[in-house]
């Protein structure tokens, strides 16, 4: 695979998740009738924290007996999931504006930090490599462009829907993205040796290989894993049920009011 | 009472998982190559990999088959756990230099 294509896929994979999340949160703001200015400070904070995290990665890697990267990444995944559950409730029940804005900001910052830091580390690795620098930078730019465009497309599509349908779509997409993060969080803890290894729940590698383009895109957005362990699947189902149940309860109580 | 027992059991399980002694293997990254590029590990056993990056640039250890990905900075080292694995071959690669940085874990 050429360096340009490798850079394109790597950066696209990292940008896509944050871009899609931003597209969903942008529409959430519209549905909640809130200003969308929160994106600017959240983007700035996400960028700054990502830079700090990238700079400190060597130190972080040594924390907790070498499991620092995994623990922090898993915590960042959790920092997306929990506010998404709160936002799910807020889709149908009134929440204070500042809580909604804080939750949206936290989701975007947490999603940006891990992905942003990896892009910075990757691109930074080739700054002094004249042979491949232009290919890597071009690929990274194209990948970032496709990722951002995808987020805009998601946002534009949701913007064409009637508010009732948009609410359902935004809620379901947020739940799927956040539950996927919990599935990946378990994989990280397994990698760090912090959870007991469990056997494969199923193997979908033959039907949709994880390293195929579609597999990688689904991994980036929904945390797709072709061979999840039983523990991963269990955590995914529980996470999905909690988030979906919260939205369902909020919707039901609105109907009964 | 039942809740306390459950909590205690969970804590003991967690501690036992953390305290489990596992065999350790080392892989070096040099000139964007994994050394050794073929690593034999015992099947059905959890093992710890220590990956030492001798290059000045960072690399990301990645494997779809092992479901692992972790960045190792230039001149740095990381640890990660794999397995217990069924007998077979599990390719891995360096995501930042996939053309050269390739290897395989062989579980026997």
CSV table of C-alpha atoms in Angstrom, one decimal:
chain,number,residue,atom,x,y,z
A,1,UNK,CA,0.0,0.0,0.0
A,2,UNK,CA,1.4,3.4,-0.9
A,3,UNK,CA,2.2,5.9,1.8
A,4,UNK,CA,-0.4,8.3,0.4
A,5,UNK,CA,-3.2,5.7,0.6
A,6,UNK,CA,-2.0,4.5,4.0
A,7,UNK,CA,-2.0,8.1,5.3
A,8,UNK,CA,-5.4,8.7,3.7
A,9,UNK,CA,-7.0,5.7,5.3
A,10,UNK,CA,-5.4,6.2,8.7
A,11,UNK,CA,-6.4,9.9,9.0
A,12,UNK,CA,-9.9,9.2,7.5
A,13,UNK,CA,-10.5,6.5,10.1
A,14,UNK,CA,-9.5,8.9,12.9
A,15,UNK,CA,-11.4,11.9,11.6
A,16,UNK,CA,-14.5,10.1,10.6
A,17,UNK,CA,-15.7,9.2,14.1
A,18,UNK,CA,-15.3,12.8,15.4
A,19,UNK,CA,-16.8,14.3,12.2
A,20,UNK,CA,-19.9,12.0,12.4
A,21,UNK,CA,-20.3,12.7,16.1
A,22,UNK,CA,-20.1,16.4,15.4
A,23,UNK,CA,-22.7,16.1,12.7
A,24,UNK,CA,-25.0,14.3,15.1
A,25,UNK,CA,-24.4,16.9,17.9
A,26,UNK,CA,-24.9,19.8,15.5
A,27,UNK,CA,-28.4,18.5,14.7
A,28,UNK,CA,-29.0,17.8,18.4
A,29,UNK,CA,-28.3,21.4,19.1
A,30,UNK,CA,-30.8,22.4,16.4
A,31,UNK,CA,-33.4,20.0,17.8
A,32,UNK,CA,-32.8,21.4,21.3
A,33,UNK,CA,-33.0,24.9,19.9
A,34,UNK,CA,-29.5,25.7,21.4
A,35,UNK,CA,-26.8,27.9,19.9
A,36,UNK,CA,-24.1,26.0,18.0
A,37,UNK,CA,-21.3,28.2,19.2
A,38,UNK,CA,-20.2,25.5,21.7
A,39,UNK,CA,-18.4,23.8,18.8
A,40,UNK,CA,-15.7,26.4,18.8
A,41,UNK,CA,-14.5,26.1,22.4
A,42,UNK,CA,-15.0,22.4,22.4
A,43,UNK,CA,-12.9,22.1,19.2
A,44,UNK,CA,-10.2,24.3,20.7
A,45,UNK,CA,-10.1,22.4,24.0
A,46,UNK,CA,-10.1,19.0,22.1
A,47,UNK,CA,-7.2,20.2,19.9
A,48,UNK,CA,-5.2,21.5,22.8
A,49,UNK,CA,-5.7,18.4,24.9
A,50,UNK,CA,-4.9,16.2,21.9
A,51,UNK,CA,-1.6,18.0,21.5
A,52,UNK,CA,-0.8,17.7,25.1
A,53,UNK,CA,-1.7,14.0,25.1
A,54,UNK,CA,0.4,13.4,22.0
A,55,UNK,CA,3.4,15.2,23.6
A,56,UNK,CA,3.0,13.2,26.9
A,57,UNK,CA,2.3,9.8,25.3
A,58,UNK,CA,5.7,8.4,26.3
A,59,UNK,CA,5.1,9.3,29.9
A,60,UNK,CA,1.5,8.1,29.8
A,61,UNK,CA,2.5,4.8,28.3
A,62,UNK,CA,4.5,4.0,31.5
A,63,UNK,CA,1.7,4.8,33.9
A,64,UNK,CA,0.0,2.0,35.8
A,65,UNK,CA,2.6,-0.6,35.0
A,66,UNK,CA,2.5,0.1,31.3
A,67,UNK,CA,-1.3,0.3,30.9
A,68,UNK,CA,-1.6,4.1,30.8
A,69,UNK,CA,-2.6,4.3,27.2
A,70,UNK,CA,-5.3,1.7,27.5
A,71,UNK,CA,-6.8,3.1,30.7
A,72,UNK,CA,-6.9,6.7,29.5
A,73,UNK,CA,-8.4,5.6,26.1
A,74,UNK,CA,-11.0,3.5,27.9
A,75,UNK,CA,-11.8,6.5,30.2
A,76,UNK,CA,-12.2,8.7,27.1
A,77,UNK,CA,-14.6,6.2,25.6
A,78,UNK,CA,-16.6,6.2,28.8
A,79,UNK,CA,-16.5,10.1,28.7
A,80,UNK,CA,-18.4,9.8,25.4
A,81,UNK,CA,-20.8,7.2,26.5
A,82,UNK,CA,-22.1,8.7,29.8
A,83,UNK,CA,-22.9,12.2,28.3
A,84,UNK,CA,-24.6,10.5,25.3
A,85,UNK,CA,-27.0,8.7,27.8
A,86,UNK,CA,-27.7,12.1,29.4
A,87,UNK,CA,-28.3,13.6,25.9
A,88,UNK,CA,-30.6,10.7,25.0
A,89,UNK,CA,-32.8,11.6,28.0
A,90,UNK,CA,-32.6,15.3,26.9
A,91,UNK,CA,-33.9,14.5,23.4
A,92,UNK,CA,-37.4,14.1,24.9
A,93,UNK,CA,-37.3,15.6,28.4
A,94,UNK,CA,-36.3,19.1,29.3
A,95,UNK,CA,-32.7,19.5,30.6
A,96,UNK,CA,-30.9,22.7,31.6
A,97,UNK,CA,-29.2,24.2,28.6
A,98,UNK,CA,-25.9,24.3,30.3
A,99,UNK,CA,-26.0,20.6,31.1
A,100,UNK,CA,-26.8,19.8,27.5
A,101,UNK,CA,-24.0,22.1,26.2
A,102,UNK,CA,-21.6,20.6,28.7
A,103,UNK,CA,-22.5,17.1,27.7
A,104,UNK,CA,-22.1,17.9,24.0
A,105,UNK,CA,-18.8,19.6,24.6
A,106,UNK,CA,-17.5,16.6,26.7
A,107,UNK,CA,-18.5,14.1,24.0
A,108,UNK,CA,-16.7,16.1,21.3
A,109,UNK,CA,-13.6,16.8,23.3
A,110,UNK,CA,-13.3,13.2,24.4
A,111,UNK,CA,-13.8,11.9,20.9
A,112,UNK,CA,-11.2,14.4,19.5
A,113,UNK,CA,-8.4,13.7,22.0
A,114,UNK,CA,-7.5,10.1,21.1
A,115,UNK,CA,-8.1,10.4,17.4
A,116,UNK,CA,-6.5,13.9,17.2
A,117,UNK,CA,-3.4,12.8,19.1
A,118,UNK,CA,-2.9,9.8,16.9
A,119,UNK,CA,-3.0,12.0,13.8
A,120,UNK,CA,-0.5,14.4,15.3
A,121,UNK,CA,1.9,11.6,16.2
A,122,UNK,CA,1.5,10.0,12.8
A,123,UNK,CA,2.0,13.2,10.8
A,124,UNK,CA,4.7,14.4,13.1
A,125,UNK,CA,6.7,11.2,12.5
A,126,UNK,CA,7.1,12.1,8.8
A,127,UNK,CA,8.0,15.8,9.1
A,128,UNK,CA,11.7,15.0,8.7
A,129,UNK,CA,11.3,12.3,6.1
A,130,UNK,CA,11.7,14.1,2.8
A,131,UNK,CA,11.2,11.0,0.7
A,132,UNK,CA,7.6,10.4,1.9
A,133,UNK,CA,6.6,13.7,3.5
A,134,UNK,CA,4.6,15.0,0.7
A,135,UNK,CA,2.8,11.7,0.1
A,136,UNK,CA,1.9,11.4,3.8
A,137,UNK,CA,0.8,15.0,4.1
A,138,UNK,CA,-1.3,14.8,0.9
A,139,UNK,CA,-2.9,11.6,2.0
A,140,UNK,CA,-3.6,13.0,5.5
A,141,UNK,CA,-5.2,16.1,4.0
A,142,UNK,CA,-7.4,14.1,1.6
A,143,UNK,CA,-8.4,11.7,4.4
A,144,UNK,CA,-9.3,14.6,6.7
A,145,UNK,CA,-11.2,16.2,3.8
A,146,UNK,CA,-13.2,13.0,3.2
A,147,UNK,CA,-13.9,12.6,6.9
A,148,UNK,CA,-15.1,16.1,7.4
A,149,UNK,CA,-17.2,15.9,4.2
A,150,UNK,CA,-18.8,12.7,5.6
A,151,UNK,CA,-19.7,14.5,8.8
A,152,UNK,CA,-21.2,17.4,6.8
A,153,UNK,CA,-23.2,14.9,4.7
A,154,UNK,CA,-24.6,13.2,7.9
A,155,UNK,CA,-25.5,16.5,9.3
A,156,UNK,CA,-27.1,17.7,6.0
A,157,UNK,CA,-29.1,14.4,5.7
A,158,UNK,CA,-30.4,14.8,9.3
A,159,UNK,CA,-31.2,18.4,8.6
A,160,UNK,CA,-33.6,17.4,5.8
A,161,UNK,CA,-35.7,15.2,8.1
A,162,UNK,CA,-38.8,16.4,10.0
A,163,UNK,CA,-38.0,17.1,13.7
A,164,UNK,CA,-39.7,13.9,14.9
A,165,UNK,CA,-37.8,11.7,12.6
A,166,UNK,CA,-34.5,13.6,13.1
A,167,UNK,CA,-34.9,13.1,16.8
A,168,UNK,CA,-35.2,9.3,16.3
A,169,UNK,CA,-32.2,9.2,13.9
A,170,UNK,CA,-30.0,11.4,16.1
A,171,UNK,CA,-30.8,9.4,19.2
A,172,UNK,CA,-30.2,6.0,17.5
A,173,UNK,CA,-27.0,7.0,15.8
A,174,UNK,CA,-25.6,8.5,19.1
A,175,UNK,CA,-26.5,5.3,21.0
A,176,UNK,CA,-24.8,3.1,18.3
A,177,UNK,CA,-21.7,5.2,18.3
A,178,UNK,CA,-21.4,5.4,22.1
A,179,UNK,CA,-22.2,1.7,22.6
A,180,UNK,CA,-19.5,0.8,20.0
A,181,UNK,CA,-17.0,2.8,22.1
A,182,UNK,CA,-17.9,0.7,25.2
A,183,UNK,CA,-17.1,-2.4,23.1
A,184,UNK,CA,-13.8,-0.9,22.2
A,185,UNK,CA,-13.1,0.1,25.8
A,186,UNK,CA,-13.3,-3.6,26.8
A,187,UNK,CA,-10.9,-4.5,24.1
A,188,UNK,CA,-8.5,-1.9,25.5
A,189,UNK,CA,-8.8,-3.3,29.0
A,190,UNK,CA,-8.2,-6.8,27.7
A,191,UNK,CA,-5.1,-5.5,25.8
A,192,UNK,CA,-3.8,-4.1,29.1
A,193,UNK,CA,-4.5,-7.4,30.9
A,194,UNK,CA,-7.0,-5.8,33.2
A,195,UNK,CA,-10.0,-8.1,32.4
A,196,UNK,CA,-10.1,-11.8,32.3
A,197,UNK,CA,-9.9,-13.0,28.7
A,198,UNK,CA,-13.1,-14.5,27.4
A,199,UNK,CA,-13.7,-16.6,24.3
A,200,UNK,CA,-14.9,-15.2,20.9
A,201,UNK,CA,-18.7,-14.6,20.9
A,202,UNK,CA,-18.8,-15.0,17.1
A,203,UNK,CA,-16.6,-14.7,14.0
A,204,UNK,CA,-17.9,-12.4,11.2
A,205,UNK,CA,-14.5,-12.1,9.6
A,206,UNK,CA,-15.6,-14.2,6.6
A,207,UNK,CA,-18.6,-12.0,5.8
A,208,UNK,CA,-17.2,-8.6,6.7
A,209,UNK,CA,-13.4,-8.6,7.3
A,210,UNK,CA,-12.3,-5.9,9.7
A,211,UNK,CA,-9.4,-4.9,7.4
A,212,UNK,CA,-11.7,-4.3,4.4
A,213,UNK,CA,-12.5,-0.7,3.6
A,214,UNK,CA,-16.1,-1.1,4.8
A,215,UNK,CA,-14.9,-2.9,7.9
A,216,UNK,CA,-12.5,-0.1,8.8
A,217,UNK,CA,-15.1,2.5,8.3
A,218,UNK,CA,-17.6,0.7,10.4
A,219,UNK,CA,-14.9,0.2,13.0
A,220,UNK,CA,-14.2,3.9,13.0
A,221,UNK,CA,-17.8,5.0,13.4
A,222,UNK,CA,-19.5,2.1,15.2
A,223,UNK,CA,-16.6,0.3,16.8
A,224,UNK,CA,-17.2,-2.7,14.6
A,225,UNK,CA,-15.3,-5.8,15.7
A,226,UNK,CA,-15.5,-8.9,13.5
A,227,UNK,CA,-14.5,-11.2,16.4
A,228,UNK,CA,-15.7,-9.8,19.7
A,229,UNK,CA,-15.2,-11.6,22.9
A,230,UNK,CA,-18.1,-12.7,25.0
A,231,UNK,CA,-17.3,-9.9,27.5
A,232,UNK,CA,-17.2,-7.3,24.7
A,233,UNK,CA,-20.5,-8.4,23.4
A,234,UNK,CA,-22.0,-8.5,26.9
A,235,UNK,CA,-20.8,-4.9,27.6
A,236,UNK,CA,-22.0,-3.7,24.2
A,237,UNK,CA,-25.5,-5.2,24.8
A,238,UNK,CA,-25.7,-3.7,28.3
A,239,UNK,CA,-24.5,-0.3,27.1
A,240,UNK,CA,-26.9,-0.3,24.2
A,241,UNK,CA,-29.8,-1.4,26.5
A,242,UNK,CA,-29.1,1.3,29.1
A,243,UNK,CA,-28.8,4.1,26.5
A,244,UNK,CA,-31.8,2.9,24.5
A,245,UNK,CA,-33.8,2.3,27.6
A,246,UNK,CA,-33.1,5.9,28.8
A,247,UNK,CA,-34.3,7.3,25.5
A,248,UNK,CA,-37.3,5.0,25.5
A,249,UNK,CA,-38.3,6.1,29.0
A,250,UNK,CA,-37.9,9.7,28.2
A,251,UNK,CA,-40.0,9.4,25.1
A,252,UNK,CA,-42.6,7.4,27.0
A,253,UNK,CA,-42.9,9.9,29.9
A,254,UNK,CA,-43.3,12.7,27.3
A,255,UNK,CA,-46.2,10.8,25.7
A,256,UNK,CA,-47.9,10.3,29.1
A,257,UNK,CA,-47.5,14.0,30.1
B,1,UNK,CA,-24.7,-9.4,52.7
B,2,UNK,CA,-25.0,-11.0,49.3
B,3,UNK,CA,-24.0,-7.7,47.7
B,4,UNK,CA,-20.9,-7.5,49.9
B,5,UNK,CA,-19.9,-11.1,49.0
B,6,UNK,CA,-20.4,-10.3,45.3
B,7,UNK,CA,-18.3,-7.2,45.6
B,8,UNK,CA,-15.6,-9.1,47.5
B,9,UNK,CA,-15.6,-11.9,44.8
B,10,UNK,CA,-15.3,-9.3,42.1
B,11,UNK,CA,-12.4,-7.7,43.8
B,12,UNK,CA,-10.6,-11.0,44.3
B,13,UNK,CA,-11.2,-11.9,40.7
B,14,UNK,CA,-9.8,-8.6,39.6
B,15,UNK,CA,-6.8,-8.9,41.8
B,16,UNK,CA,-6.1,-12.5,40.6
B,17,UNK,CA,-6.3,-11.3,37.0
B,18,UNK,CA,-3.9,-8.5,37.7
B,19,UNK,CA,-1.5,-10.7,39.7
B,20,UNK,CA,-1.5,-13.5,37.2
B,21,UNK,CA,2.1,-14.3,36.2
B,22,UNK,CA,2.4,-14.5,32.4
B,23,UNK,CA,5.4,-15.3,30.1
B,24,UNK,CA,7.0,-12.3,28.6
B,25,UNK,CA,8.3,-11.9,25.0
B,26,UNK,CA,10.2,-9.0,23.5
B,27,UNK,CA,9.9,-7.5,20.0
B,28,UNK,CA,12.2,-4.7,18.8
B,29,UNK,CA,11.4,-2.2,16.1
B,30,UNK,CA,14.6,-1.2,14.2
B,31,UNK,CA,14.7,0.5,10.8
B,32,UNK,CA,10.9,0.1,10.6
B,33,UNK,CA,11.2,-3.7,10.9
B,34,UNK,CA,10.0,-6.0,13.7
B,35,UNK,CA,12.7,-8.1,15.1
B,36,UNK,CA,12.0,-11.0,15.4
B,37,UNK,CA,9.4,-10.9,12.6
B,38,UNK,CA,8.1,-14.3,13.7
B,39,UNK,CA,7.4,-14.8,17.4
B,40,UNK,CA,6.5,-18.2,18.7
B,41,UNK,CA,4.3,-18.2,21.8
B,42,UNK,CA,2.6,-21.1,23.6
B,43,UNK,CA,-1.0,-21.7,22.6
B,44,UNK,CA,-3.8,-21.4,25.1
B,45,UNK,CA,-1.6,-19.1,27.3
B,46,UNK,CA,-1.9,-15.5,28.0
B,47,UNK,CA,1.4,-13.7,27.2
B,48,UNK,CA,2.9,-10.3,27.7
B,49,UNK,CA,4.6,-8.5,24.8
B,50,UNK,CA,7.2,-5.9,25.4
B,51,UNK,CA,7.7,-3.8,22.3
B,52,UNK,CA,10.8,-1.7,22.2
B,53,UNK,CA,11.1,1.0,19.5
B,54,UNK,CA,14.8,1.5,18.6
B,55,UNK,CA,13.9,4.0,15.9
B,56,UNK,CA,13.6,7.7,16.5
B,57,UNK,CA,10.1,7.8,15.0
B,58,UNK,CA,6.9,6.5,16.5
B,59,UNK,CA,5.1,3.3,15.3
B,60,UNK,CA,1.8,1.7,16.0
B,61,UNK,CA,1.7,-2.0,16.7
B,62,UNK,CA,-1.5,-3.2,15.1
B,63,UNK,CA,-3.1,-6.6,14.5
B,64,UNK,CA,-6.7,-7.3,13.3
B,65,UNK,CA,-6.3,-11.0,14.2
B,66,UNK,CA,-5.1,-10.2,17.7
B,67,UNK,CA,-7.5,-7.3,18.1
B,68,UNK,CA,-4.6,-5.1,19.3
B,69,UNK,CA,-3.4,-1.6,18.5
B,70,UNK,CA,-1.0,0.6,20.5
B,71,UNK,CA,1.3,3.4,19.7
B,72,UNK,CA,5.0,3.2,20.8
B,73,UNK,CA,6.8,6.5,20.6
B,74,UNK,CA,10.3,6.9,19.1
B,75,UNK,CA,12.9,5.4,21.5
B,76,UNK,CA,10.1,4.2,23.8
B,77,UNK,CA,8.6,0.9,24.9
B,78,UNK,CA,5.1,-0.5,25.5
B,79,UNK,CA,3.6,-3.6,26.9
B,80,UNK,CA,0.5,-5.4,25.9
B,81,UNK,CA,-1.2,-8.7,26.5
B,82,UNK,CA,-2.3,-11.2,24.0
B,83,UNK,CA,-4.1,-14.6,24.2
B,84,UNK,CA,-4.8,-17.2,25.3
B,85,UNK,CA,-4.6,-18.0,21.6
B,86,UNK,CA,-5.7,-21.1,19.7
B,87,UNK,CA,-2.9,-22.7,17.7
B,88,UNK,CA,-2.3,-20.7,14.5
B,89,UNK,CA,-0.7,-17.6,12.9
B,90,UNK,CA,-1.6,-14.1,13.9
B,91,UNK,CA,-0.1,-11.4,11.6
B,92,UNK,CA,0.7,-8.0,13.0
B,93,UNK,CA,2.1,-4.8,11.4
B,94,UNK,CA,3.3,-1.3,12.1
B,95,UNK,CA,0.5,1.0,11.0
B,96,UNK,CA,2.8,3.9,10.4
B,97,UNK,CA,5.1,1.8,8.1
B,98,UNK,CA,3.0,-1.1,6.9
B,99,UNK,CA,5.2,-1.9,3.9
B,100,UNK,CA,8.2,-2.9,6.0
B,101,UNK,CA,7.0,-3.4,9.6
B,102,UNK,CA,5.3,-6.8,9.4
B,103,UNK,CA,5.4,-9.8,11.5
B,104,UNK,CA,3.5,-12.8,12.8
B,105,UNK,CA,2.8,-14.4,16.1
B,106,UNK,CA,2.7,-18.2,15.9
B,107,UNK,CA,0.8,-19.9,18.7
B,108,UNK,CA,1.9,-23.5,19.1
